[in-house]
mmCIF file of C-alpha atoms and ligand atoms in Angstrom:
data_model
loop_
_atom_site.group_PDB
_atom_site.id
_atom_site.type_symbol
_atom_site.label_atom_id
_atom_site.label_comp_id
_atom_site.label_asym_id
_atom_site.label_seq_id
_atom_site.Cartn_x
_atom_site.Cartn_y
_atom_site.Cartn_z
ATOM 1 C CA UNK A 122 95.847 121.462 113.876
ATOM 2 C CA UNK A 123 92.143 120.787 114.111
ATOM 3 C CA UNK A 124 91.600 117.416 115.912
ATOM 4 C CA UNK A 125 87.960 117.456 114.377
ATOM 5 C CA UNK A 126 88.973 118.170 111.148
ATOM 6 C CA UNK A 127 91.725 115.418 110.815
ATOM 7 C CA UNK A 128 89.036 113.439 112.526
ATOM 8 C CA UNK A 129 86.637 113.635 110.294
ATOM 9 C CA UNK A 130 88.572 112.687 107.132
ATOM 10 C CA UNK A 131 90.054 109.722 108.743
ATOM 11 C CA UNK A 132 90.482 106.641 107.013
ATOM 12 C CA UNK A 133 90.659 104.587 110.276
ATOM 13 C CA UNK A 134 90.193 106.153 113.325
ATOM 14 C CA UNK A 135 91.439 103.991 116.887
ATOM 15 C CA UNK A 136 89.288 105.115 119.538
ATOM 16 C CA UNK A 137 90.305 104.763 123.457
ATOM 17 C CA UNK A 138 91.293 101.492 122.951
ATOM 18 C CA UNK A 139 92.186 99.060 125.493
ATOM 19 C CA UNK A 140 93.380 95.354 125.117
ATOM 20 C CA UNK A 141 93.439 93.314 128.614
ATOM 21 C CA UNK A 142 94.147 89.423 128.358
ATOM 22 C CA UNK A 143 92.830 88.355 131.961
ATOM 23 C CA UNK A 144 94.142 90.967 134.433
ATOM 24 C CA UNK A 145 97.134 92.109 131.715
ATOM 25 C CA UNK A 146 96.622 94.793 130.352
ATOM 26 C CA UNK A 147 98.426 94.677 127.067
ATOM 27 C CA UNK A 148 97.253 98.446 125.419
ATOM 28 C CA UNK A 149 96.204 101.206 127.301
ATOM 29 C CA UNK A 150 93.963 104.150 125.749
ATOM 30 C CA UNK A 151 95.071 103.875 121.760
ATOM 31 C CA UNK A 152 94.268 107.456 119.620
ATOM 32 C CA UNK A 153 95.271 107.354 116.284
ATOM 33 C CA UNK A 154 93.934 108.966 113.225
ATOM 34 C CA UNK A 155 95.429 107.509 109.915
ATOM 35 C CA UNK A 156 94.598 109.187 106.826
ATOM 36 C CA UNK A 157 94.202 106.846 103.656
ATOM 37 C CA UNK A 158 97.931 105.613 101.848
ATOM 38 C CA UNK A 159 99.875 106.531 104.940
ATOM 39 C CA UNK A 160 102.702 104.082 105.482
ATOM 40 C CA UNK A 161 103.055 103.847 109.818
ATOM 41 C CA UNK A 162 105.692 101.644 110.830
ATOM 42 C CA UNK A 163 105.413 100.220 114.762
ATOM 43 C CA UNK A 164 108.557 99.810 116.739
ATOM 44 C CA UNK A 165 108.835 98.919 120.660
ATOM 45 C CA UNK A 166 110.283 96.566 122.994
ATOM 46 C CA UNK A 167 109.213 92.953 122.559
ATOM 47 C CA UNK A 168 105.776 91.631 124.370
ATOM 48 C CA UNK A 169 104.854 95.490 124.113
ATOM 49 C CA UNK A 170 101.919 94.766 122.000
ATOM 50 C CA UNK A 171 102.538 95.240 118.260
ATOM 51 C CA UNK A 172 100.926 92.168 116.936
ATOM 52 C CA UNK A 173 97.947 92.321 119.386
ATOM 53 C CA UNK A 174 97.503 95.645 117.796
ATOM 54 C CA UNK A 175 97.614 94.427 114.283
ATOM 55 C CA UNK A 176 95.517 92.049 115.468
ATOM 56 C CA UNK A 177 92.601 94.128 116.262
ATOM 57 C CA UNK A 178 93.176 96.284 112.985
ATOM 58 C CA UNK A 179 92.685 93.006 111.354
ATOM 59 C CA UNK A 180 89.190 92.574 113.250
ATOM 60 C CA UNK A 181 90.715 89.152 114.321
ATOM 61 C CA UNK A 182 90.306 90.087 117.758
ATOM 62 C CA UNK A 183 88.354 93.144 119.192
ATOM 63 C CA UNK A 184 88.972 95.126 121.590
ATOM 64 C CA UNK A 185 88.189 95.054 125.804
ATOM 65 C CA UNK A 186 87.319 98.896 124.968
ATOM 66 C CA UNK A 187 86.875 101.011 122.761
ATOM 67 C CA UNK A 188 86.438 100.886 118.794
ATOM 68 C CA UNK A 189 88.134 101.211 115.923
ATOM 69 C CA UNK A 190 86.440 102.695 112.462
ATOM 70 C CA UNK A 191 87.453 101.781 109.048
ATOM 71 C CA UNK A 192 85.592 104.754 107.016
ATOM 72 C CA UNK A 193 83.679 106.122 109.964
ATOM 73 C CA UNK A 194 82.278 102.235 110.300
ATOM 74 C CA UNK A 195 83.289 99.330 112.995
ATOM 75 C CA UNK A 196 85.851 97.253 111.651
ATOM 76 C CA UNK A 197 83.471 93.628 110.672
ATOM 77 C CA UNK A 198 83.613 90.948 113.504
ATOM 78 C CA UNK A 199 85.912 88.822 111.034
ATOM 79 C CA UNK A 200 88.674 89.673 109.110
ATOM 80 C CA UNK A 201 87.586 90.538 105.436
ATOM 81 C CA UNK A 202 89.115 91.618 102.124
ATOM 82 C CA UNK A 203 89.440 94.935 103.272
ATOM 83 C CA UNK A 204 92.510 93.752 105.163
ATOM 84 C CA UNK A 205 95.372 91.930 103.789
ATOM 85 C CA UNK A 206 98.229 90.321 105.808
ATOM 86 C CA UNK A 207 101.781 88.794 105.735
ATOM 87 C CA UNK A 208 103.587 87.784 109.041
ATOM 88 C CA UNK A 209 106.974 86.911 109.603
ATOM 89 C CA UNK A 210 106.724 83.211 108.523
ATOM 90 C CA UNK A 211 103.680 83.077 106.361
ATOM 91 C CA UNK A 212 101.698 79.913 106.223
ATOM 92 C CA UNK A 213 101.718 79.397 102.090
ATOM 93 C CA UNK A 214 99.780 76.024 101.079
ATOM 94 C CA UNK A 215 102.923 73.448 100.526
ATOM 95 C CA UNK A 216 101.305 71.447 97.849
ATOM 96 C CA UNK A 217 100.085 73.660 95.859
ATOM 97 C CA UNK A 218 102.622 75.819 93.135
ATOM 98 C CA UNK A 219 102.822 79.291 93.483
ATOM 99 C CA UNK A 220 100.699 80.547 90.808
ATOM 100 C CA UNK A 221 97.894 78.298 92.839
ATOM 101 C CA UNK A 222 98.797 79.269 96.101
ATOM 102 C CA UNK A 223 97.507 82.694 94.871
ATOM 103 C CA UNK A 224 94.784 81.885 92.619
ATOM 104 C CA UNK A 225 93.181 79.889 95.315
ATOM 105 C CA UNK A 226 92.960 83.741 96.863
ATOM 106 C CA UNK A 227 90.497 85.158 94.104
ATOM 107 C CA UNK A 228 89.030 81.207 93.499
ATOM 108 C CA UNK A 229 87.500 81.092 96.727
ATOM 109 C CA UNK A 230 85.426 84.166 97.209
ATOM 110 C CA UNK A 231 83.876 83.377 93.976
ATOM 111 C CA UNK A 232 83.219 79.791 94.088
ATOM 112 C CA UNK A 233 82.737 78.773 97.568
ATOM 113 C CA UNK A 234 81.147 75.715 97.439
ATOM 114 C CA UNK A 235 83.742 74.032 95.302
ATOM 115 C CA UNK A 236 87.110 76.346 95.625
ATOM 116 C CA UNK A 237 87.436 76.072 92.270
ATOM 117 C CA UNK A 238 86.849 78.039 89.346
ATOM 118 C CA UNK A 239 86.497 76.609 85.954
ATOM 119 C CA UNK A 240 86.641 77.359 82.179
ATOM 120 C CA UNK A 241 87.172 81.129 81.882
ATOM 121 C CA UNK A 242 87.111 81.923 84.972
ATOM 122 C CA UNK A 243 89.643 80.472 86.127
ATOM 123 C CA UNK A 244 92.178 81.147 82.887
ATOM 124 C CA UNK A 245 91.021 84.658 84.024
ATOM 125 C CA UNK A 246 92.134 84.059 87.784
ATOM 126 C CA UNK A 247 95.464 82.454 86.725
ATOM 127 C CA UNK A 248 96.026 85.419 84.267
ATOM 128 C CA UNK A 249 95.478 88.118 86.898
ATOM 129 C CA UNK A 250 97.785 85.539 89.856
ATOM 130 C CA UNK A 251 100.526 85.391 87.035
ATOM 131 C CA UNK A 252 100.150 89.487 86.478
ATOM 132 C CA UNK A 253 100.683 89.856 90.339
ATOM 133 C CA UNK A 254 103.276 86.936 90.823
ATOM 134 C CA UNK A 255 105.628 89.122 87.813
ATOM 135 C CA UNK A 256 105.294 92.315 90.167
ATOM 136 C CA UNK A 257 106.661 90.925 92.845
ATOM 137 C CA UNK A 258 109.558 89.593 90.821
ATOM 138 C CA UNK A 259 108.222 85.806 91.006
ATOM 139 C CA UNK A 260 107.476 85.679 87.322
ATOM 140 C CA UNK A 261 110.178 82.602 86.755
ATOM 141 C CA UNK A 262 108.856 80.652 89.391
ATOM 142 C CA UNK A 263 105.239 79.873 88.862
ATOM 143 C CA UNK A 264 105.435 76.209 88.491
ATOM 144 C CA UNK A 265 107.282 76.264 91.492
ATOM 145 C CA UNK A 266 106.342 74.904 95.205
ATOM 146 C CA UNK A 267 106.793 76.769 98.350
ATOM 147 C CA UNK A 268 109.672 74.178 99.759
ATOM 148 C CA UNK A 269 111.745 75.045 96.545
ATOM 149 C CA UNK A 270 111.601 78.588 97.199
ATOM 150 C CA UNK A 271 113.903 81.025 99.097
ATOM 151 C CA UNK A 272 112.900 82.897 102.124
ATOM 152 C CA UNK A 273 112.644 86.383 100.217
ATOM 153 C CA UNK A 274 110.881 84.191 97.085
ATOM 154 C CA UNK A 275 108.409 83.137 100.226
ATOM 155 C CA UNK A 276 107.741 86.488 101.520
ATOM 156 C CA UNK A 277 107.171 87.493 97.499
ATOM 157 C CA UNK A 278 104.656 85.143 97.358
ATOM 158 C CA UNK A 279 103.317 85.844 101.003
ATOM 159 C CA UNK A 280 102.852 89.500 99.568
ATOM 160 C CA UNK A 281 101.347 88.575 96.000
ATOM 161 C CA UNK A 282 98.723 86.270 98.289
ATOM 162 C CA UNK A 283 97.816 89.223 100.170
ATOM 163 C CA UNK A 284 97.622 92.003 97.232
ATOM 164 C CA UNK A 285 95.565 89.789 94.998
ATOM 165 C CA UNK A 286 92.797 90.738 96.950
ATOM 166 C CA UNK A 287 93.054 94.076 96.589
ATOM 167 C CA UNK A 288 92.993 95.260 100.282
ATOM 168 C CA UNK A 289 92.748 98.890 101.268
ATOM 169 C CA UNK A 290 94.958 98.353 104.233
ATOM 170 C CA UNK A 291 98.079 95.833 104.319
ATOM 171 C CA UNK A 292 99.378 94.482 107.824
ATOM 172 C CA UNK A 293 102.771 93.291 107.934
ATOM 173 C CA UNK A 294 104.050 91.783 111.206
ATOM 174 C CA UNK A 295 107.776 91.490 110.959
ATOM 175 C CA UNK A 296 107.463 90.374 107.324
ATOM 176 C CA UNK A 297 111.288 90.195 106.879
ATOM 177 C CA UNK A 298 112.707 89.495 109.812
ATOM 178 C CA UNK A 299 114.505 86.510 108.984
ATOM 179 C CA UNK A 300 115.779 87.307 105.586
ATOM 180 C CA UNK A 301 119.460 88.528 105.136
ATOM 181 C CA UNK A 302 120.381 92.237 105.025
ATOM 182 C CA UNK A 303 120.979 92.177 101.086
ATOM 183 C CA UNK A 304 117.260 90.486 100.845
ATOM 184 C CA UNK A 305 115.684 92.831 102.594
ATOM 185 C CA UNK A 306 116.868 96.105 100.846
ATOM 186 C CA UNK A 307 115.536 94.434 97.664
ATOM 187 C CA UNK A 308 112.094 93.930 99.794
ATOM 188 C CA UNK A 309 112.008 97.340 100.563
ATOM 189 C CA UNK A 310 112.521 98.362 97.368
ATOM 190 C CA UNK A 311 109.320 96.329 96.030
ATOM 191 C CA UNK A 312 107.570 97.137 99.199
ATOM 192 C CA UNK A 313 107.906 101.163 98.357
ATOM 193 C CA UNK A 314 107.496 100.624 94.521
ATOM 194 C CA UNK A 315 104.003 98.359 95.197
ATOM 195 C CA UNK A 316 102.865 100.942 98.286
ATOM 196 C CA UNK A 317 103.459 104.180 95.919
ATOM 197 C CA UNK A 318 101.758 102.370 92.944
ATOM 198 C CA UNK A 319 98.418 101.582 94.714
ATOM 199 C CA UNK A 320 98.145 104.235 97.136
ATOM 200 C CA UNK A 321 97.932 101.218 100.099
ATOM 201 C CA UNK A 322 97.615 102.173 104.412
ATOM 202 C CA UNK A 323 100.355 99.954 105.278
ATOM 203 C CA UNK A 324 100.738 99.257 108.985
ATOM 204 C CA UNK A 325 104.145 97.731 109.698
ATOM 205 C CA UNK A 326 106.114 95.639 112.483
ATOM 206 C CA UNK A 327 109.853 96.117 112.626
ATOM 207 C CA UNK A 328 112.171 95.231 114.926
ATOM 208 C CA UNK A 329 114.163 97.677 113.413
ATOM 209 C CA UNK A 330 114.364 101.215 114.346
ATOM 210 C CA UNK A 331 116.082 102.130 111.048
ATOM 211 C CA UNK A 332 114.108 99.895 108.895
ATOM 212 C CA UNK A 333 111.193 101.830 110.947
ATOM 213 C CA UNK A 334 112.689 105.379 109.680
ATOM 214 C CA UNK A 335 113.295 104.451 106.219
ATOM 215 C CA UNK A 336 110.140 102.897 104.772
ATOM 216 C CA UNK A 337 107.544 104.490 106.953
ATOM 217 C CA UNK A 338 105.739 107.997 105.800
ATOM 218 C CA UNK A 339 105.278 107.766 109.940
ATOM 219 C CA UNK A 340 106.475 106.267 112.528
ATOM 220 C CA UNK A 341 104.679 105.080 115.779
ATOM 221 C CA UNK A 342 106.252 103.867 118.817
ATOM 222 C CA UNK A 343 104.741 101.729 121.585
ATOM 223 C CA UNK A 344 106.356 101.818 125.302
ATOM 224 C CA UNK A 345 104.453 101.235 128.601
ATOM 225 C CA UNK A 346 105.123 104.565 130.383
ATOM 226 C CA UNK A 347 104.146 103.234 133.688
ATOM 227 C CA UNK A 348 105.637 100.395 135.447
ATOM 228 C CA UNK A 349 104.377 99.074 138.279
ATOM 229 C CA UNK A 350 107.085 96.575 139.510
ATOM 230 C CA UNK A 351 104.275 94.583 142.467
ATOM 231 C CA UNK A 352 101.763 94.435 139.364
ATOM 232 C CA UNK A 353 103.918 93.826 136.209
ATOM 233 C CA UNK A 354 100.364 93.302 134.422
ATOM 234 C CA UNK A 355 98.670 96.213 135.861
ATOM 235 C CA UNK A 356 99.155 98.864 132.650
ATOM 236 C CA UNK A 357 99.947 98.913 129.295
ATOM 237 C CA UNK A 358 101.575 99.926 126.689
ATOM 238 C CA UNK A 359 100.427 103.084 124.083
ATOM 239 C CA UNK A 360 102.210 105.051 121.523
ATOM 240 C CA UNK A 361 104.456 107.060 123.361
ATOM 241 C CA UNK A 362 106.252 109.179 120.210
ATOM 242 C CA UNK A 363 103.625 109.580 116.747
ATOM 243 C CA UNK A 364 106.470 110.887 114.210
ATOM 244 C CA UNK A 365 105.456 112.080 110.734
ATOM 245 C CA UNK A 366 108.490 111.156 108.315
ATOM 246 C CA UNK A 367 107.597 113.509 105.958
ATOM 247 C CA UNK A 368 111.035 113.915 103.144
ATOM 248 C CA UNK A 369 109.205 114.859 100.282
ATOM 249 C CA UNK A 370 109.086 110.789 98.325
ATOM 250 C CA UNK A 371 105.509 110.163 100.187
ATOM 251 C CA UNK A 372 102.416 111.578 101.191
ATOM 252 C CA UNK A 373 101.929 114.274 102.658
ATOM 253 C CA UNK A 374 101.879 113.983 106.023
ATOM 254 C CA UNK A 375 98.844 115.136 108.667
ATOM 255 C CA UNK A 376 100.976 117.625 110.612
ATOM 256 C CA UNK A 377 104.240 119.666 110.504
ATOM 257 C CA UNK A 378 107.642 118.450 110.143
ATOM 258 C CA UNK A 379 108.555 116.553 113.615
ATOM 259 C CA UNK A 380 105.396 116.090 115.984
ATOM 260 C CA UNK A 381 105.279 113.864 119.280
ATOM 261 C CA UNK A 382 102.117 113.499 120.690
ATOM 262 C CA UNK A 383 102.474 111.612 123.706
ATOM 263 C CA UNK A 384 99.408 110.127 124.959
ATOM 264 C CA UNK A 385 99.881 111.371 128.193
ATOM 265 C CA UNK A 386 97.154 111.200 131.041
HETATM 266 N N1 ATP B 528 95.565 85.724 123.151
HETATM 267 C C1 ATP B 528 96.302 86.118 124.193
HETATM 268 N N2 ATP B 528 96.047 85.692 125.443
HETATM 269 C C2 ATP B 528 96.780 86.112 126.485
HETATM 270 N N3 ATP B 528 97.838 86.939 126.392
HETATM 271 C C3 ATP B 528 98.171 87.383 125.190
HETATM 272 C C4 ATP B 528 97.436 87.006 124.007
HETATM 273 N N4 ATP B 528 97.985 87.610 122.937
HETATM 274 C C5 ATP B 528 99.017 88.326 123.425
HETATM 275 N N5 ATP B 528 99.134 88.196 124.750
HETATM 276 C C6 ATP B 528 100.126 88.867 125.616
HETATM 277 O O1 ATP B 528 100.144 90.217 125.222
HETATM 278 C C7 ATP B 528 101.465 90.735 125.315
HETATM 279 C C8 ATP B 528 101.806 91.410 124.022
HETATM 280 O O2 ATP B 528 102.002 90.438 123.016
HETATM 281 P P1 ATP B 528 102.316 90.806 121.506
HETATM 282 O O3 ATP B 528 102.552 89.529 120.806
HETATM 283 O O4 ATP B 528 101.269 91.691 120.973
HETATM 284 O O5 ATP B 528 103.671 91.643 121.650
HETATM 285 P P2 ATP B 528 104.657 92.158 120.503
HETATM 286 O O6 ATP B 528 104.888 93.601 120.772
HETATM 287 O O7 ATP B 528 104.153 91.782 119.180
HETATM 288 O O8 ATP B 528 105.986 91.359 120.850
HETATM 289 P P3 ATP B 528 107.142 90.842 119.855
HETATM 290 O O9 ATP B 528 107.923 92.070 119.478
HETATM 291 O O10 ATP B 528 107.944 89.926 120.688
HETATM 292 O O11 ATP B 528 106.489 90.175 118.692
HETATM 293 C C9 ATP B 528 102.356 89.575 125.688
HETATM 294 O O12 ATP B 528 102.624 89.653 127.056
HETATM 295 C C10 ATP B 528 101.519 88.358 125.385
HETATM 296 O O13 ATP B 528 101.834 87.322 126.252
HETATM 297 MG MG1 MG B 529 104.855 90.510 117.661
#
């Protein structure tokens, strides 16, 4: 495979990067070329460094070194549209109802000053919420507040928040880790059917090696590779194993059937 050539037609490219909080090192010299609508799910031991690397994808945070490109450009200083997100235990407003917990998401862009958008606008905003609410299988429960909800109904309407905008790329820390096994194979489901439908780059937490396999189009694992026991701080973690899941249902992926590519020094 060409490295320039899968460079070049990159939809986000991670460059070197390195992530130090202090004297911890957190991530160590990050490579990664992800082409547009691939699905990566990121697996590795706790405190390895997952969220802090969804973190800087989200342009929350940048990096100690290094740079990451969205479209051959560096990711904007603060989070934008471009970027939608849904953690484990999403923060959903609790007075408002659902259908306003995700108009608010297309009402404030347009009407800053006052949040609020009026006349047609807004029956426009509320039409388009209500579209994306029915989607994700929340149709019945508009009218409804997040306290009255379920956790799956939550992480629906955590997902419907974060697709209303229209991101390119969705990041999703853990989003189901505390629903029950029956839950989550219906959020998969959805998951798939809304990732195939609008062609998303979906970068994925999981505690869960198998939930890793199934849903990803790819599959990247994070491990420290050196320890030193004197310096616990002293090196960090990077993707040890890159694993294209190609079976045929998704993209295609960038290289042949079973790559590692250990970032090795
Ligand atoms: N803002 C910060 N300041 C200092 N240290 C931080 C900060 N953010 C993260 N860390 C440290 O970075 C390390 C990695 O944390 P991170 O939350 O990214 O791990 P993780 O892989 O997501 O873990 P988990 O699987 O438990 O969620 C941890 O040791 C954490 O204490
Ligand atoms: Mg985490």
């Amino acid at each position: 495979m060409s490295d320039k050539k899968s460079e070049a037609g990159a939809f986000i490219q991670v460059k070197n990067v390195w992530q130090q909080y202090g004297d911890q090192v957190v991530l160590e010299r990050l490579n990664l070329s992800i082409a547009e609508g691939e699905f990566c799910t990121l697996v590795g031991a706790s405190g390895c460094g997952k969220s802090t690397f969804l973190r800087l994808l989200l342009g929350q945070e940048a990096p100690s070194r290094g740079e990451i490109l969205l479209d051959g450009q560096p990711l904007a200083d603060e989070p934008d549209a471009s970027r939608g997100v849904v953690f484990q235990r999403y923060s959903v407003f609790p007075h408002l109802s659902v259908l306003d917990n995700v108009t608010l998401g297309l009402e404030l862009p347009r009407a800053p000053l006052l949040g609020r958008l009026l006349g047609r606008g807004k029956r426009d905003a509320r039409e388009q919420a209500a579209q994306m609410l029915h989607k994700v299988g929340l149709g019945h429960a508009l009218d409804k507040y997040p306290a009255q909800l379920s956790g799956g109904m939550q992480q629906r309407l955590a997902i419907a928040q974060a697709l209303i905008m229209k991101p390119r790329v969705l990041l999703l820390d853990e989003p189901f880790g505390a629903l029950d096994p029956g839950i989550r194979k219906d959020m998969h489901a959805l998951l798939l059917e809304l990732w195939r439908e609008t062609r998303l780059t979906v970068f994925m937490v999981t505690h869960d090696l198998s939930e890793g396999f199934t849903l990803g189009s790819r599959i990247l694992v994070f491990d420290k590779p050196r320890i030193d026991p004197h310096a616990p701080g002293a090196y960090g973690a990077r993707v040890t194993y890159d694993i294209p899941l190609n079976d045929g249902r998704r993209a295609p992926a960038a290289a042949g059937p079973f790559r590692t590519a250990y970032q090795g020094a």
